[in-house]
Amino acid sequence: MRILHLLASPFFSGPAENVALLARAQREAGHEVTVAVDRRRKDVPAEEPAVPRFQELGLLDEGGLELSVKSPPWRMWSDSRRLRARQVDVVHSHFSHDHFLARWGRPRGAVLVRSLHAPRSLRSSLPAADAYTVPASALLARLLERGKRARVLPALVDPRFRPEADRESLRRELGLMGGPLVGMVSTFQPSRRHAVGVEAFAKYRQHHPHARFILVGDGALLEATRHQVAALGLTDAVTFAGYQQGEAFARWLKALDEVWLLGLGNDWSARAAAQARACGVRVVAVDEGALPDLADARVAEPTPEAVVTAALSGVRAPVAHPTNARIAADVLAMYAEAANGAPR
């Protein structure tokens, strides 16, 4: 099967990592797979650029698509013509720009699949496709009720995320003392509720006086969070680890006893929860997106008291997250069903 993924982003962040892992698993299953990304925006100093990463993985599409939301109309028209001329069996589009391009440039005979990343995409003007993917089981029923062919495309996990054999040595290397080690691993923005997390940690320390809070990430609310930590007298118990990526991020995550995921951004796949579970780290999470499918303990409502209750419960859920190969096989089966016109 010849598969072309459209990903109109110059960044290797957000859904890009999931697309890369899916494409790699599909290739390992014996298919011809490439990923087209934004080739127009080359200066992305604040983010890891996508082109080198997909190139390194041997997945970068060289079919001449610019695939950028910044493209002028004549470039988009050119992309449409180039896409229409491609010889592929499946076009799997991931962002709004990709959906628009695929609508007008769909190659003759190709199956068209659209990935949706958040509830706002499930609107009355949902673009037509042969099949859809959604990031969480909570969204699947809304497509099936409309008679659409759909699957959940959960977070895929890089092999770097696995239990640490010598966690104590890792903690010493990172300069982490005390315990339990509780963390939050997300951008400092309102939807992630760091303020709730910090207040909850202050209450949690009443039960675990030697606990340490590890905050991994950066963002607009970083300084406000630092001030809150200081105001609550928690400075000596909180580590701001900064923005981490790749192997460095995996090391910080593996060092934790549990991670608190108190909100999601634009992508509802809850990738951090899947990564934490793969590392053997307990997940305490609110009821958003795919988090309920991956949480050991659910937070009844996003309040400090509810977070502490969930954290202290000690509950561990035996969730068996599917392997990348299993996820890829399920998506490939959907492609084949759509190509053969199998009943939804």
Coordinates of C-alpha atoms in Angstrom, one line a residue:
M1 CA 0.0 0.0 0.0
R2 CA 1.3 3.5 -0.9
I3 CA 0.5 6.0 1.8
L4 CA 1.0 9.7 1.9
H5 CA 0.5 11.6 5.1
L6 CA -0.1 15.3 4.9
L7 CA 1.1 17.4 7.9
A8 CA 1.0 21.1 7.3
S9 CA 3.4 22.0 10.1
P10 CA 7.1 22.9 10.2
F11 CA 7.4 21.7 13.8
F12 CA 8.2 18.3 15.2
S13 CA 5.8 18.8 18.1
G14 CA 2.1 18.1 18.9
P15 CA 0.6 15.6 16.5
A16 CA 3.8 15.5 14.4
E17 CA 5.5 12.9 16.7
N18 CA 2.4 10.7 16.6
V19 CA 2.3 10.9 12.8
A20 CA 6.0 10.0 12.6
L21 CA 5.5 6.9 14.9
L22 CA 2.4 5.8 12.9
A23 CA 4.2 6.2 9.6
R24 CA 7.2 4.3 10.8
A25 CA 5.1 1.5 12.1
Q26 CA 3.2 1.3 8.8
R27 CA 6.5 1.2 7.0
E28 CA 7.7 -1.6 9.3
A29 CA 4.5 -3.5 8.3
G30 CA 5.7 -3.5 4.7
H31 CA 4.1 -0.4 3.2
E32 CA 5.5 2.5 1.2
V33 CA 4.9 5.5 3.5
T34 CA 6.0 9.2 3.3
V35 CA 5.1 12.3 5.2
A36 CA 4.8 15.7 3.6
V37 CA 5.4 18.7 5.9
D38 CA 5.5 22.5 5.7
R39 CA 8.5 23.4 3.5
R40 CA 7.8 27.1 3.4
R41 CA 8.5 28.1 7.1
K42 CA 12.1 27.3 7.6
D43 CA 12.9 29.6 10.6
V44 CA 11.4 27.9 13.6
P45 CA 13.8 28.8 16.4
A46 CA 11.4 28.1 19.3
E47 CA 10.5 24.6 18.1
E48 CA 12.3 21.6 16.8
P49 CA 12.0 21.7 12.9
A50 CA 10.1 18.8 11.3
V51 CA 12.1 18.4 8.1
P52 CA 15.3 17.1 9.6
R53 CA 13.5 14.7 11.9
F54 CA 11.4 13.1 9.1
Q55 CA 14.5 13.1 6.9
E56 CA 16.4 11.2 9.6
L57 CA 13.6 8.7 9.9
G58 CA 13.6 8.2 6.1
L59 CA 10.0 9.3 6.0
L60 CA 10.2 12.8 4.4
D61 CA 8.2 13.2 1.3
E62 CA 10.0 14.7 -1.7
G63 CA 7.1 15.1 -4.0
G64 CA 7.4 18.9 -4.2
L65 CA 4.5 19.9 -1.9
E66 CA 5.0 23.2 -0.1
L67 CA 2.1 22.4 2.3
S68 CA 2.0 25.6 4.3
V69 CA -0.7 27.7 5.8
K70 CA 1.4 30.6 4.7
S71 CA 1.4 29.7 1.1
P72 CA -0.1 32.3 -1.4
P73 CA -3.0 31.1 -3.5
W74 CA -0.9 30.2 -6.5
R75 CA 1.3 28.0 -4.4
M76 CA -1.7 26.2 -3.0
W77 CA -3.0 25.7 -6.5
S78 CA 0.3 24.2 -7.5
D79 CA 0.2 21.9 -4.4
S80 CA -3.3 20.8 -5.5
R81 CA -2.0 19.9 -9.0
R82 CA 1.0 18.1 -7.6
L83 CA -1.1 16.1 -5.2
R84 CA -3.6 15.2 -7.8
A85 CA -0.8 13.7 -10.0
R86 CA 0.5 11.5 -7.2
Q87 CA 0.3 7.7 -7.5
V88 CA -0.8 6.7 -4.0
D89 CA -3.4 4.4 -2.5
V90 CA -4.1 6.5 0.6
V91 CA -3.9 10.2 1.5
H92 CA -4.1 10.6 5.3
S93 CA -4.5 14.3 6.1
H94 CA -4.0 15.6 9.6
F95 CA -4.5 19.4 9.8
S96 CA -7.1 21.8 8.5
H97 CA -4.9 23.0 5.7
D98 CA -4.3 19.3 4.7
H99 CA -8.0 18.7 4.7
F100 CA -8.6 21.6 2.4
L101 CA -5.8 20.6 0.0
A102 CA -6.9 17.0 0.0
R103 CA -10.5 18.0 -0.9
W104 CA -9.3 19.7 -4.2
G105 CA -6.2 17.6 -4.9
R106 CA -7.2 14.1 -4.1
P107 CA -5.5 11.7 -6.4
R108 CA -7.7 9.6 -8.6
G109 CA -8.7 6.3 -6.9
A110 CA -7.0 7.2 -3.6
V111 CA -8.7 6.6 -0.3
L112 CA -9.0 9.8 1.7
V113 CA -8.6 9.7 5.5
R114 CA -9.0 12.7 7.8
S115 CA -7.6 12.8 11.3
L116 CA -9.5 15.0 13.8
H117 CA -7.6 16.2 16.9
A118 CA -10.3 17.9 19.1
P119 CA -14.1 18.1 19.6
R120 CA -14.3 21.4 17.7
S121 CA -13.5 19.5 14.5
L122 CA -16.8 17.6 14.8
R123 CA -18.9 20.3 13.3
S124 CA -21.7 20.3 10.8
S125 CA -19.3 21.3 8.1
L126 CA -17.1 18.2 8.7
P127 CA -15.2 17.7 5.4
A128 CA -16.1 14.5 3.5
A129 CA -13.7 11.6 3.6
D130 CA -13.7 7.8 3.3
A131 CA -12.7 7.4 6.9
Y132 CA -11.8 9.4 10.0
T133 CA -9.6 9.0 13.1
V134 CA -10.2 10.6 16.5
P135 CA -7.8 10.8 19.4
A136 CA -10.1 9.6 22.1
S137 CA -12.9 7.0 22.5
A138 CA -15.2 9.7 23.8
L139 CA -15.3 11.3 20.3
L140 CA -15.8 8.1 18.3
A141 CA -19.6 7.7 18.9
R142 CA -20.3 11.1 17.4
L143 CA -18.9 10.0 14.1
L144 CA -20.4 6.5 14.1
E145 CA -23.8 8.0 14.8
R146 CA -23.4 9.9 11.6
G147 CA -22.7 6.7 9.7
K148 CA -19.0 7.5 9.2
R149 CA -16.2 4.9 9.1
A150 CA -13.9 5.8 12.0
R151 CA -11.3 4.5 14.4
V152 CA -9.5 5.9 17.5
L153 CA -5.9 6.8 16.7
P154 CA -4.4 6.7 20.2
A155 CA -1.0 8.1 21.2
L156 CA 1.9 6.1 19.9
V157 CA 4.9 5.8 22.1
D158 CA 8.6 6.1 21.2
P159 CA 10.8 3.1 22.3
R160 CA 12.7 5.6 24.5
F161 CA 9.8 5.5 27.0
R162 CA 10.3 2.4 29.1
P163 CA 10.8 1.7 32.8
E164 CA 14.2 2.9 34.2
A165 CA 16.3 -0.1 35.5
D166 CA 18.1 2.1 38.1
R167 CA 15.8 5.0 39.0
E168 CA 17.8 6.0 42.0
S169 CA 20.9 6.6 40.0
L170 CA 18.9 8.6 37.4
R171 CA 17.5 10.7 40.2
R172 CA 20.9 11.4 41.5
E173 CA 22.1 12.4 38.1
L174 CA 19.2 14.9 37.8
G175 CA 19.8 16.2 41.3
L176 CA 16.5 15.1 42.6
M177 CA 16.2 14.2 46.3
G178 CA 13.4 13.2 48.5
G179 CA 10.2 11.5 47.5
P180 CA 7.6 10.7 46.3
L181 CA 8.6 12.6 43.1
V182 CA 5.5 14.1 41.5
G183 CA 5.6 15.9 38.2
M184 CA 3.7 17.9 35.6
V185 CA 5.0 17.7 32.1
S186 CA 3.3 20.3 29.9
T187 CA 3.4 23.8 28.5
F188 CA 2.7 26.5 31.1
Q189 CA -0.6 27.7 29.7
P190 CA -4.1 28.1 31.3
S191 CA -5.5 24.8 30.0
R192 CA -2.9 22.8 31.8
R193 CA -3.9 24.1 35.2
H194 CA -0.4 24.5 36.8
A195 CA -1.9 26.8 39.5
V196 CA -4.2 24.0 40.6
G197 CA -1.3 21.6 40.6
V198 CA 0.9 23.8 42.7
E199 CA -1.9 24.4 45.3
A200 CA -2.6 20.7 45.3
F201 CA 1.0 19.9 45.9
A202 CA 1.1 22.2 48.9
K203 CA -1.8 20.1 50.4
Y204 CA -0.1 16.8 49.3
R205 CA 3.0 17.7 51.3
Q206 CA 0.9 17.7 54.4
H207 CA 0.7 13.9 53.9
H208 CA 4.2 13.4 52.4
P209 CA 6.5 16.1 53.9
H210 CA 9.5 15.0 51.8
A211 CA 7.7 15.0 48.5
R212 CA 9.2 16.9 45.5
F213 CA 7.3 18.6 42.6
I214 CA 9.0 18.5 39.2
L215 CA 7.7 20.9 36.6
V216 CA 8.9 20.2 33.1
G217 CA 8.2 22.7 30.3
D218 CA 8.1 26.4 29.5
G219 CA 5.4 28.8 28.4
A220 CA 3.6 32.1 29.1
L221 CA 2.6 31.2 32.7
L222 CA 6.1 30.0 33.9
E223 CA 6.9 33.1 35.9
A224 CA 3.5 33.3 37.4
T225 CA 3.9 29.7 38.6
R226 CA 7.3 30.5 40.1
H227 CA 5.7 33.4 42.1
Q228 CA 2.9 31.1 43.3
V229 CA 5.5 28.5 44.4
A230 CA 7.4 31.1 46.3
A231 CA 4.2 32.6 47.9
L232 CA 3.3 29.1 49.2
G233 CA 6.8 28.5 50.7
L234 CA 7.5 25.7 48.3
T235 CA 10.6 26.9 46.6
D236 CA 12.9 24.3 48.2
A237 CA 10.5 21.5 47.3
V238 CA 9.9 22.4 43.6
T239 CA 12.2 21.8 40.6
F240 CA 11.7 23.8 37.4
A241 CA 13.3 21.5 34.8
G242 CA 12.7 23.8 31.8
Y243 CA 11.8 22.7 28.3
Q244 CA 13.0 19.2 27.6
Q245 CA 12.8 17.1 24.4
G246 CA 13.8 13.7 23.1
E247 CA 15.9 11.5 25.3
A248 CA 16.3 14.3 27.9
F249 CA 12.5 14.5 28.3
A250 CA 12.2 10.7 28.6
R251 CA 14.8 10.8 31.4
W252 CA 12.9 13.4 33.5
L253 CA 9.7 11.4 33.0
K254 CA 11.3 8.1 34.0
A255 CA 12.5 9.7 37.3
L256 CA 9.0 10.4 38.5
D257 CA 6.8 8.3 40.8
E258 CA 3.7 9.8 39.4
V259 CA 2.6 12.5 36.9
W260 CA -0.3 14.9 37.3
L261 CA -2.0 15.7 34.0
L262 CA -4.6 18.4 34.7
G263 CA -5.6 19.5 31.3
L264 CA -4.9 19.2 27.6
G265 CA -3.8 21.5 24.8
N266 CA -4.9 21.3 21.1
D267 CA -4.2 17.5 20.8
W268 CA -6.6 15.3 22.7
S269 CA -4.5 12.1 22.4
A270 CA -2.9 12.5 25.9
R271 CA 0.5 11.5 24.6
A272 CA 2.2 12.3 27.9
A273 CA -0.1 9.9 29.7
A274 CA 0.8 7.1 27.3
Q275 CA 4.5 7.9 27.6
A276 CA 4.3 7.9 31.4
R277 CA 2.5 4.6 31.6
A278 CA 5.1 3.1 29.3
C279 CA 7.8 4.2 31.8
G280 CA 5.9 2.7 34.7
V281 CA 4.9 6.1 36.1
R282 CA 1.5 6.4 37.8
V283 CA -0.9 8.8 36.0
V284 CA -3.3 11.0 37.9
A285 CA -5.5 12.9 35.4
V286 CA -8.6 14.9 34.8
D287 CA -11.5 13.7 32.6
E288 CA -10.5 15.2 29.3
G289 CA -9.7 13.8 25.9
A290 CA -8.0 10.4 26.0
L291 CA -6.8 10.9 29.6
P292 CA -9.6 8.8 31.2
D293 CA -8.5 5.9 29.0
L294 CA -4.9 6.1 30.4
A295 CA -5.3 7.3 33.9
D296 CA -4.5 5.2 37.0
A297 CA -6.6 7.6 39.1
R298 CA -9.1 10.1 37.8
V299 CA -9.6 13.6 39.2
A300 CA -13.3 14.0 39.7
E301 CA -13.1 17.8 39.1
P302 CA -10.1 20.1 38.5
T303 CA -9.7 21.4 42.1
P304 CA -6.7 21.0 44.4
E305 CA -8.7 18.9 46.8
A306 CA -9.8 16.5 44.1
V307 CA -6.2 16.2 42.8
V308 CA -4.9 15.3 46.3
T309 CA -7.7 12.8 46.8
A310 CA -6.8 11.0 43.5
A311 CA -3.1 11.2 44.2
L312 CA -3.5 9.7 47.7
S313 CA -5.9 7.0 46.6
G314 CA -3.0 4.8 45.5
V315 CA -5.2 3.3 42.7
R316 CA -3.5 1.8 39.7
A317 CA -5.5 0.8 36.7
P318 CA -4.2 -2.2 34.6
V319 CA -4.5 -0.4 31.3
A320 CA -2.9 -2.3 28.5
H321 CA -2.0 0.4 26.0
P322 CA -1.7 -1.0 22.5
T323 CA 1.7 -1.3 20.8
N324 CA 2.6 0.9 17.9
A325 CA 2.4 -2.1 15.6
R326 CA -1.1 -2.9 16.9
I327 CA -2.3 0.7 16.4
A328 CA -0.8 0.8 12.9
A329 CA -2.5 -2.5 12.0
D330 CA -5.8 -1.2 13.1
V331 CA -5.4 2.0 10.9
L332 CA -4.2 -0.1 8.0
A333 CA -7.3 -2.3 8.3
M334 CA -9.5 0.8 8.1
Y335 CA -7.7 1.9 5.0
A336 CA -8.3 -1.5 3.4
E337 CA -12.0 -1.4 4.4
A338 CA -12.4 2.0 2.9
A339 CA -10.7 0.9 -0.3
N340 CA -12.9 -2.1 -0.6
G341 CA -16.1 -0.3 0.3
A342 CA -16.7 -2.6 3.3
P343 CA -19.8 -1.7 5.4
R344 CA -19.1 0.8 8.1

